[in-house]
Amino acid sequence: EVQLLESGGGLVRPGGSLRLSCVASGFTFSKYDMHWIRQAPGKGLQWVSAVGVSGTGYSSDSVQGRFTISRDNSKNTLYLQMNSLRPEDTAVYYCAKDSLGETTYFDSWGQGTLVTVSS
Amino acid sequence: QSALTQPASVSGSPGQSITISCTGTSGDIGTYNVVSWYQQHPGKAPKLIIYDVSERPSGISYRFSGSKSGNTASLTISGLHAEDEADYYCCSFAGLKTFNVFGSGTKVSVL
């Protein structure tokens, strides 16, 4: 059974930093692209970042230059380093597993970790 | 990149069929057959219910079906059940600059 367990969320002041982690189990982590997707309170889903099996990362314009996605295949762990945080970054952050095929869809999700950016 | 446009809410009675639209542009839905749909119950993580426009993952009821025409994708739920009451989101690939864009979300109510 695929399991994704996020951690690292919490309360941080504007301009601060936070690192999220997502420990994966139940599948061969190194073979799959992985994603971070967020949801602001009462709002819709927003794709944040993805990392390929080679370690190459991609991010949305809204976090480009502030957030860095990475992975450690030896630890089956996905990371999201978040710097220069803004109040609008407040959201539940989900890690999600991509499909093994050529198209992108998110077939498994973690339970999410809440990040609150406030003074 | 703006979110894909979905109706804020759709409702139906048990046993009825409903359709949720997801309107994008020629830069996303109109070009790529990479549309997926997610169901989210309150306080829960989203769950994949349709991928590649019309494919259902293992374990997802046949009552859920997807389609696409031009810049608009659609999710149809047939034979509505009470447990179908949830938020539904579409998602499309949007090229190698924007990557993935979600819809604004639709709240489905079962009357």
PDB file of C-alpha atoms in Angstrom:
ATOM      1  CA  GLU A   1       0.000   0.000   0.000  1.00  0.00           C
ATOM      2  CA  VAL A   2       1.349   3.412  -0.987  1.00  0.00           C
ATOM      3  CA  GLN A   3       1.843   5.736   1.967  1.00  0.00           C
ATOM      4  CA  LEU A   4       3.016   9.335   1.932  1.00  0.00           C
ATOM      5  CA  LEU A   5       3.620  11.066   5.255  1.00  0.00           C
ATOM      6  CA  GLU A   6       4.306  14.794   5.293  1.00  0.00           C
ATOM      7  CA  SER A   7       5.849  16.692   8.176  1.00  0.00           C
ATOM      8  CA  GLY A   8       7.541  19.995   8.918  1.00  0.00           C
ATOM      9  CA  GLY A   9       4.596  22.376   8.776  1.00  0.00           C
ATOM     10  CA  GLY A  10       3.972  25.024  11.397  1.00  0.00           C
ATOM     11  CA  LEU A  11       3.737  28.728  12.142  1.00  0.00           C
ATOM     12  CA  VAL A  12       6.421  30.963  10.635  1.00  0.00           C
ATOM     13  CA  ARG A  13       6.790  34.726  10.339  1.00  0.00           C
ATOM     14  CA  PRO A  14       6.768  36.465   6.945  1.00  0.00           C
ATOM     15  CA  GLY A  15      10.207  36.289   5.406  1.00  0.00           C
ATOM     16  CA  GLY A  16      11.039  33.134   7.317  1.00  0.00           C
ATOM     17  CA  SER A  17      11.931  29.640   6.116  1.00  0.00           C
ATOM     18  CA  LEU A  18      10.588  26.143   6.588  1.00  0.00           C
ATOM     19  CA  ARG A  19      11.479  22.714   5.212  1.00  0.00           C
ATOM     20  CA  LEU A  20       8.770  20.174   4.534  1.00  0.00           C
ATOM     21  CA  SER A  21       9.448  16.450   4.286  1.00  0.00           C
ATOM     22  CA  CYS A  22       7.435  13.601   2.824  1.00  0.00           C
ATOM     23  CA  VAL A  23       8.428  10.020   3.626  1.00  0.00           C
ATOM     24  CA  ALA A  24       7.225   7.499   1.064  1.00  0.00           C
ATOM     25  CA  SER A  25       6.615   3.780   1.414  1.00  0.00           C
ATOM     26  CA  GLY A  26       4.859   0.979  -0.433  1.00  0.00           C
ATOM     27  CA  PHE A  27       6.424   1.679  -3.843  1.00  0.00           C
ATOM     28  CA  THR A  28       9.855   2.122  -5.461  1.00  0.00           C
ATOM     29  CA  PHE A  29      10.276   5.813  -4.683  1.00  0.00           C
ATOM     30  CA  SER A  30      13.249   6.339  -6.996  1.00  0.00           C
ATOM     31  CA  LYS A  31      11.221   5.424 -10.080  1.00  0.00           C
ATOM     32  CA  TYR A  32       8.532   8.086  -9.748  1.00  0.00           C
ATOM     33  CA  ASP A  33       8.291  11.824 -10.269  1.00  0.00           C
ATOM     34  CA  MET A  34       6.950  13.496  -7.130  1.00  0.00           C
ATOM     35  CA  HIS A  35       5.000  16.698  -6.540  1.00  0.00           C
ATOM     36  CA  TRP A  36       4.018  19.243  -3.931  1.00  0.00           C
ATOM     37  CA  ILE A  37       0.486  20.632  -4.211  1.00  0.00           C
ATOM     38  CA  ARG A  38      -1.029  23.147  -1.818  1.00  0.00           C
ATOM     39  CA  GLN A  39      -4.475  24.279  -0.728  1.00  0.00           C
ATOM     40  CA  ALA A  40      -5.053  27.590   1.022  1.00  0.00           C
ATOM     41  CA  PRO A  41      -7.758  27.529   3.714  1.00  0.00           C
ATOM     42  CA  GLY A  42     -11.164  27.270   2.050  1.00  0.00           C
ATOM     43  CA  LYS A  43      -9.615  27.508  -1.409  1.00  0.00           C
ATOM     44  CA  GLY A  44      -8.771  25.232  -4.330  1.00  0.00           C
ATOM     45  CA  LEU A  45      -5.744  23.161  -5.191  1.00  0.00           C
ATOM     46  CA  GLN A  46      -2.583  24.726  -6.597  1.00  0.00           C
ATOM     47  CA  TRP A  47       0.341  22.814  -8.083  1.00  0.00           C
ATOM     48  CA  VAL A  48       3.607  24.005  -6.511  1.00  0.00           C
ATOM     49  CA  SER A  49       6.603  21.954  -7.590  1.00  0.00           C
ATOM     50  CA  ALA A  50       7.719  18.670  -9.097  1.00  0.00           C
ATOM     51  CA  VAL A  51      10.947  16.693  -9.093  1.00  0.00           C
ATOM     52  CA  GLY A  52      11.828  14.100 -11.684  1.00  0.00           C
ATOM     53  CA  VAL A  53      13.585  10.804 -11.098  1.00  0.00           C
ATOM     54  CA  SER A  54      16.864  12.451 -12.093  1.00  0.00           C
ATOM     55  CA  GLY A  55      16.425  15.108  -9.413  1.00  0.00           C
ATOM     56  CA  THR A  56      15.556  17.938 -11.794  1.00  0.00           C
ATOM     57  CA  GLY A  57      13.009  20.257 -10.205  1.00  0.00           C
ATOM     58  CA  TYR A  58      10.255  22.446 -11.631  1.00  0.00           C
ATOM     59  CA  SER A  59       8.172  25.069  -9.868  1.00  0.00           C
ATOM     60  CA  SER A  60       5.203  27.314 -10.473  1.00  0.00           C
ATOM     61  CA  ASP A  61       5.815  30.999 -11.114  1.00  0.00           C
ATOM     62  CA  SER A  62       4.306  31.849  -7.720  1.00  0.00           C
ATOM     63  CA  VAL A  63       7.127  30.105  -5.820  1.00  0.00           C
ATOM     64  CA  GLN A  64       9.965  30.143  -8.373  1.00  0.00           C
ATOM     65  CA  GLY A  65      13.148  31.449  -6.770  1.00  0.00           C
ATOM     66  CA  ARG A  66      11.804  30.997  -3.229  1.00  0.00           C
ATOM     67  CA  PHE A  67      10.972  27.287  -2.967  1.00  0.00           C
ATOM     68  CA  THR A  68      13.288  24.399  -3.856  1.00  0.00           C
ATOM     69  CA  ILE A  69      12.130  20.841  -4.305  1.00  0.00           C
ATOM     70  CA  SER A  70      14.516  17.934  -3.826  1.00  0.00           C
ATOM     71  CA  ARG A  71      14.573  14.232  -3.074  1.00  0.00           C
ATOM     72  CA  ASP A  72      16.750  11.689  -1.286  1.00  0.00           C
ATOM     73  CA  ASN A  73      16.113   8.303  -2.832  1.00  0.00           C
ATOM     74  CA  SER A  74      18.228   6.568  -0.168  1.00  0.00           C
ATOM     75  CA  LYS A  75      15.754   7.808   2.435  1.00  0.00           C
ATOM     76  CA  ASN A  76      12.608   7.571   0.286  1.00  0.00           C
ATOM     77  CA  THR A  77      12.012  11.195   1.149  1.00  0.00           C
ATOM     78  CA  LEU A  78      10.785  14.248  -0.752  1.00  0.00           C
ATOM     79  CA  TYR A  79      11.580  17.751   0.478  1.00  0.00           C
ATOM     80  CA  LEU A  80      10.369  21.287  -0.075  1.00  0.00           C
ATOM     81  CA  GLN A  81      12.651  24.061   1.156  1.00  0.00           C
ATOM     82  CA  MET A  82      10.560  27.210   1.477  1.00  0.00           C
ATOM     83  CA  ASN A  83      12.323  30.564   1.864  1.00  0.00           C
ATOM     84  CA  SER A  84      11.098  34.169   1.918  1.00  0.00           C
ATOM     85  CA  LEU A  85       7.680  32.965   2.988  1.00  0.00           C
ATOM     86  CA  ARG A  86       4.680  35.234   2.459  1.00  0.00           C
ATOM     87  CA  PRO A  87       1.219  35.239   4.076  1.00  0.00           C
ATOM     88  CA  GLU A  88      -0.219  34.009   0.769  1.00  0.00           C
ATOM     89  CA  ASP A  89       1.864  30.830   1.125  1.00  0.00           C
ATOM     90  CA  THR A  90      -0.384  29.796   4.019  1.00  0.00           C
ATOM     91  CA  ALA A  91      -1.877  26.455   3.018  1.00  0.00           C
ATOM     92  CA  VAL A  92      -2.012  22.732   3.572  1.00  0.00           C
ATOM     93  CA  TYR A  93       0.861  21.261   1.585  1.00  0.00           C
ATOM     94  CA  TYR A  94       0.335  17.805   0.099  1.00  0.00           C
ATOM     95  CA  CYS A  95       2.956  15.576  -1.423  1.00  0.00           C
ATOM     96  CA  ALA A  96       1.696  13.480  -4.294  1.00  0.00           C
ATOM     97  CA  LYS A  97       3.051  10.604  -6.348  1.00  0.00           C
ATOM     98  CA  ASP A  98       2.982  10.842 -10.140  1.00  0.00           C
ATOM     99  CA  SER A  99       2.060   8.026 -12.468  1.00  0.00           C
ATOM    100  CA  LEU A 100       4.709   5.838 -14.066  1.00  0.00           C
ATOM    101  CA  GLY A 101       3.417   6.609 -17.559  1.00  0.00           C
ATOM    102  CA  GLU A 102       4.195   9.455 -19.912  1.00  0.00           C
ATOM    103  CA  THR A 103       1.305  11.608 -18.705  1.00  0.00           C
ATOM    104  CA  THR A 104       1.110  13.417 -15.390  1.00  0.00           C
ATOM    105  CA  TYR A 105      -1.506  12.719 -12.803  1.00  0.00           C
ATOM    106  CA  PHE A 106      -1.394  12.404  -9.050  1.00  0.00           C
ATOM    107  CA  ASP A 107      -2.413   8.884  -8.094  1.00  0.00           C
ATOM    108  CA  SER A 108      -1.551   8.953  -4.396  1.00  0.00           C
ATOM    109  CA  TRP A 109      -1.585  11.815  -1.890  1.00  0.00           C
ATOM    110  CA  GLY A 110      -0.380  12.300   1.657  1.00  0.00           C
ATOM    111  CA  GLN A 111      -2.601  13.678   4.399  1.00  0.00           C
ATOM    112  CA  GLY A 112      -1.006  17.129   4.179  1.00  0.00           C
ATOM    113  CA  THR A 113       0.882  19.427   6.527  1.00  0.00           C
ATOM    114  CA  LEU A 114      -0.313  22.931   7.412  1.00  0.00           C
ATOM    115  CA  VAL A 115       1.964  25.911   6.901  1.00  0.00           C
ATOM    116  CA  THR A 116       0.836  29.199   8.431  1.00  0.00           C
ATOM    117  CA  VAL A 117       2.725  32.392   7.589  1.00  0.00           C
ATOM    118  CA  SER A 118       1.753  35.149   9.967  1.00  0.00           C
ATOM    119  CA  SER A 119       3.293  37.751  12.234  1.00  0.00           C
TER     120      SER A 119
ATOM    121  CA  GLN B   1      -1.527  30.909 -15.426  1.00  0.00           C
ATOM    122  CA  SER B   2      -5.122  31.244 -14.302  1.00  0.00           C
ATOM    123  CA  ALA B   3      -7.020  28.336 -12.836  1.00  0.00           C
ATOM    124  CA  LEU B   4      -9.262  26.314 -15.115  1.00  0.00           C
ATOM    125  CA  THR B   5     -12.900  27.403 -14.828  1.00  0.00           C
ATOM    126  CA  GLN B   6     -15.397  25.146 -13.089  1.00  0.00           C
ATOM    127  CA  PRO B   7     -18.906  25.925 -11.816  1.00  0.00           C
ATOM    128  CA  ALA B   8     -18.843  26.705  -8.106  1.00  0.00           C
ATOM    129  CA  SER B   9     -21.593  24.229  -7.324  1.00  0.00           C
ATOM    130  CA  VAL B  10     -23.691  21.503  -8.909  1.00  0.00           C
ATOM    131  CA  SER B  11     -26.492  19.595  -7.246  1.00  0.00           C
ATOM    132  CA  GLY B  12     -28.686  16.625  -7.987  1.00  0.00           C
ATOM    133  CA  SER B  13     -30.993  14.127  -6.371  1.00  0.00           C
ATOM    134  CA  PRO B  14     -29.969  10.548  -5.579  1.00  0.00           C
ATOM    135  CA  GLY B  15     -29.991   8.467  -8.751  1.00  0.00           C
ATOM    136  CA  GLN B  16     -29.708  11.436 -11.075  1.00  0.00           C
ATOM    137  CA  SER B  17     -26.743  12.235 -13.301  1.00  0.00           C
ATOM    138  CA  ILE B  18     -24.748  15.446 -13.140  1.00  0.00           C
ATOM    139  CA  THR B  19     -21.963  16.884 -15.286  1.00  0.00           C
ATOM    140  CA  ILE B  20     -19.190  19.207 -14.162  1.00  0.00           C
ATOM    141  CA  SER B  21     -17.447  21.287 -16.798  1.00  0.00           C
ATOM    142  CA  CYS B  22     -13.816  22.388 -16.732  1.00  0.00           C
ATOM    143  CA  THR B  23     -12.932  25.109 -19.218  1.00  0.00           C
ATOM    144  CA  GLY B  24      -9.373  25.926 -20.135  1.00  0.00           C
ATOM    145  CA  THR B  25      -7.570  27.285 -23.170  1.00  0.00           C
ATOM    146  CA  SER B  26      -5.711  26.109 -26.228  1.00  0.00           C
ATOM    147  CA  GLY B  27      -2.596  26.164 -24.033  1.00  0.00           C
ATOM    148  CA  ASP B  28      -3.798  23.423 -21.731  1.00  0.00           C
ATOM    149  CA  ILE B  29      -6.947  21.331 -22.212  1.00  0.00           C
ATOM    150  CA  GLY B  30      -7.204  22.236 -25.882  1.00  0.00           C
ATOM    151  CA  THR B  31      -3.742  20.845 -26.673  1.00  0.00           C
ATOM    152  CA  TYR B  32      -3.067  18.073 -24.194  1.00  0.00           C
ATOM    153  CA  ASN B  33      -5.079  14.933 -23.482  1.00  0.00           C
ATOM    154  CA  VAL B  34      -3.705  15.041 -19.954  1.00  0.00           C
ATOM    155  CA  VAL B  35      -6.759  15.888 -17.892  1.00  0.00           C
ATOM    156  CA  SER B  36      -7.382  14.354 -14.505  1.00  0.00           C
ATOM    157  CA  TRP B  37     -10.145  14.708 -11.926  1.00  0.00           C
ATOM    158  CA  TYR B  38      -9.957  14.542  -8.132  1.00  0.00           C
ATOM    159  CA  GLN B  39     -12.598  14.064  -5.457  1.00  0.00           C
ATOM    160  CA  GLN B  40     -12.063  15.678  -2.056  1.00  0.00           C
ATOM    161  CA  HIS B  41     -14.243  15.110   0.991  1.00  0.00           C
ATOM    162  CA  PRO B  42     -14.072  17.697   3.801  1.00  0.00           C
ATOM    163  CA  GLY B  43     -10.865  17.471   5.793  1.00  0.00           C
ATOM    164  CA  LYS B  44      -9.468  14.737   3.550  1.00  0.00           C
ATOM    165  CA  ALA B  45      -6.778  14.555   0.891  1.00  0.00           C
ATOM    166  CA  PRO B  46      -7.875  14.597  -2.756  1.00  0.00           C
ATOM    167  CA  LYS B  47      -8.400  11.261  -4.501  1.00  0.00           C
ATOM    168  CA  LEU B  48      -7.791  10.536  -8.178  1.00  0.00           C
ATOM    169  CA  ILE B  49     -10.983   9.450  -9.979  1.00  0.00           C
ATOM    170  CA  ILE B  50     -10.201  10.078 -13.680  1.00  0.00           C
ATOM    171  CA  TYR B  51      -6.908  10.370 -15.569  1.00  0.00           C
ATOM    172  CA  ASP B  52      -5.937  10.857 -19.214  1.00  0.00           C
ATOM    173  CA  VAL B  53      -9.340  12.507 -19.864  1.00  0.00           C
ATOM    174  CA  SER B  54     -11.485   9.385 -19.524  1.00  0.00           C
ATOM    175  CA  GLU B  55      -9.573   6.577 -17.799  1.00  0.00           C
ATOM    176  CA  ARG B  56     -10.673   5.290 -14.393  1.00  0.00           C
ATOM    177  CA  PRO B  57      -8.143   4.029 -11.851  1.00  0.00           C
ATOM    178  CA  SER B  58      -8.654   0.615 -10.374  1.00  0.00           C
ATOM    179  CA  GLY B  59     -11.349   0.675  -7.706  1.00  0.00           C
ATOM    180  CA  ILE B  60     -13.151   3.771  -8.972  1.00  0.00           C
ATOM    181  CA  SER B  61     -16.840   3.276  -9.700  1.00  0.00           C
ATOM    182  CA  TYR B  62     -18.015   3.068 -13.319  1.00  0.00           C
ATOM    183  CA  ARG B  63     -20.471   5.829 -12.346  1.00  0.00           C
ATOM    184  CA  PHE B  64     -17.638   8.317 -12.862  1.00  0.00           C
ATOM    185  CA  SER B  65     -16.767   9.137 -16.463  1.00  0.00           C
ATOM    186  CA  GLY B  66     -14.743  11.810 -18.212  1.00  0.00           C
ATOM    187  CA  SER B  67     -14.651  13.401 -21.645  1.00  0.00           C
ATOM    188  CA  LYS B  68     -13.189  16.349 -23.520  1.00  0.00           C
ATOM    189  CA  SER B  69     -14.237  18.589 -26.384  1.00  0.00           C
ATOM    190  CA  GLY B  70     -12.062  21.445 -27.536  1.00  0.00           C
ATOM    191  CA  ASN B  71     -10.931  23.503 -24.552  1.00  0.00           C
ATOM    192  CA  THR B  72     -13.472  21.956 -22.169  1.00  0.00           C
ATOM    193  CA  ALA B  73     -13.285  18.745 -20.173  1.00  0.00           C
ATOM    194  CA  SER B  74     -16.252  17.234 -18.365  1.00  0.00           C
ATOM    195  CA  LEU B  75     -16.844  14.857 -15.475  1.00  0.00           C
ATOM    196  CA  THR B  76     -20.146  13.016 -15.330  1.00  0.00           C
ATOM    197  CA  ILE B  77     -21.394  11.275 -12.221  1.00  0.00           C
ATOM    198  CA  SER B  78     -24.261   8.950 -13.003  1.00  0.00           C
ATOM    199  CA  GLY B  79     -26.666   7.475 -10.446  1.00  0.00           C
ATOM    200  CA  LEU B  80     -25.732   9.978  -7.730  1.00  0.00           C
ATOM    201  CA  HIS B  81     -25.089   8.526  -4.286  1.00  0.00           C
ATOM    202  CA  ALA B  82     -25.027  10.441  -0.996  1.00  0.00           C
ATOM    203  CA  GLU B  83     -21.308   9.696  -0.659  1.00  0.00           C
ATOM    204  CA  ASP B  84     -20.614  11.528  -3.920  1.00  0.00           C
ATOM    205  CA  GLU B  85     -21.169  14.784  -2.055  1.00  0.00           C
ATOM    206  CA  ALA B  86     -17.703  16.354  -2.132  1.00  0.00           C
ATOM    207  CA  ASP B  87     -15.529  18.906  -3.910  1.00  0.00           C
ATOM    208  CA  TYR B  88     -14.264  17.997  -7.369  1.00  0.00           C
ATOM    209  CA  TYR B  89     -11.216  19.424  -9.126  1.00  0.00           C
ATOM    210  CA  CYS B  90      -9.986  19.052 -12.675  1.00  0.00           C
ATOM    211  CA  CYS B  91      -6.332  19.358 -13.601  1.00  0.00           C
ATOM    212  CA  SER B  92      -4.576  19.716 -16.939  1.00  0.00           C
ATOM    213  CA  PHE B  93      -1.004  19.671 -18.147  1.00  0.00           C
ATOM    214  CA  ALA B  94      -0.214  23.105 -19.585  1.00  0.00           C
ATOM    215  CA  GLY B  95       3.152  22.787 -21.255  1.00  0.00           C
ATOM    216  CA  LEU B  96       6.754  22.870 -20.074  1.00  0.00           C
ATOM    217  CA  LYS B  97       6.589  26.378 -18.615  1.00  0.00           C
ATOM    218  CA  THR B  98       3.401  26.211 -16.558  1.00  0.00           C
ATOM    219  CA  PHE B  99       3.311  22.434 -16.131  1.00  0.00           C
ATOM    220  CA  ASN B 100       0.083  21.713 -14.239  1.00  0.00           C
ATOM    221  CA  VAL B 101      -2.995  23.827 -13.623  1.00  0.00           C
ATOM    222  CA  PHE B 102      -5.987  22.932 -11.470  1.00  0.00           C
ATOM    223  CA  GLY B 103      -9.588  23.965 -11.842  1.00  0.00           C
ATOM    224  CA  SER B 104     -11.302  26.288  -9.394  1.00  0.00           C
ATOM    225  CA  GLY B 105     -13.266  23.416  -7.882  1.00  0.00           C
ATOM    226  CA  THR B 106     -16.932  22.395  -7.835  1.00  0.00           C
ATOM    227  CA  LYS B 107     -18.957  21.534  -4.760  1.00  0.00           C
ATOM    228  CA  VAL B 108     -21.367  18.701  -5.507  1.00  0.00           C
ATOM    229  CA  SER B 109     -24.445  18.494  -3.306  1.00  0.00           C
ATOM    230  CA  VAL B 110     -26.772  15.506  -3.216  1.00  0.00           C
ATOM    231  CA  LEU B 111     -30.226  16.810  -2.374  1.00  0.00           C
TER     232      LEU B 111
END
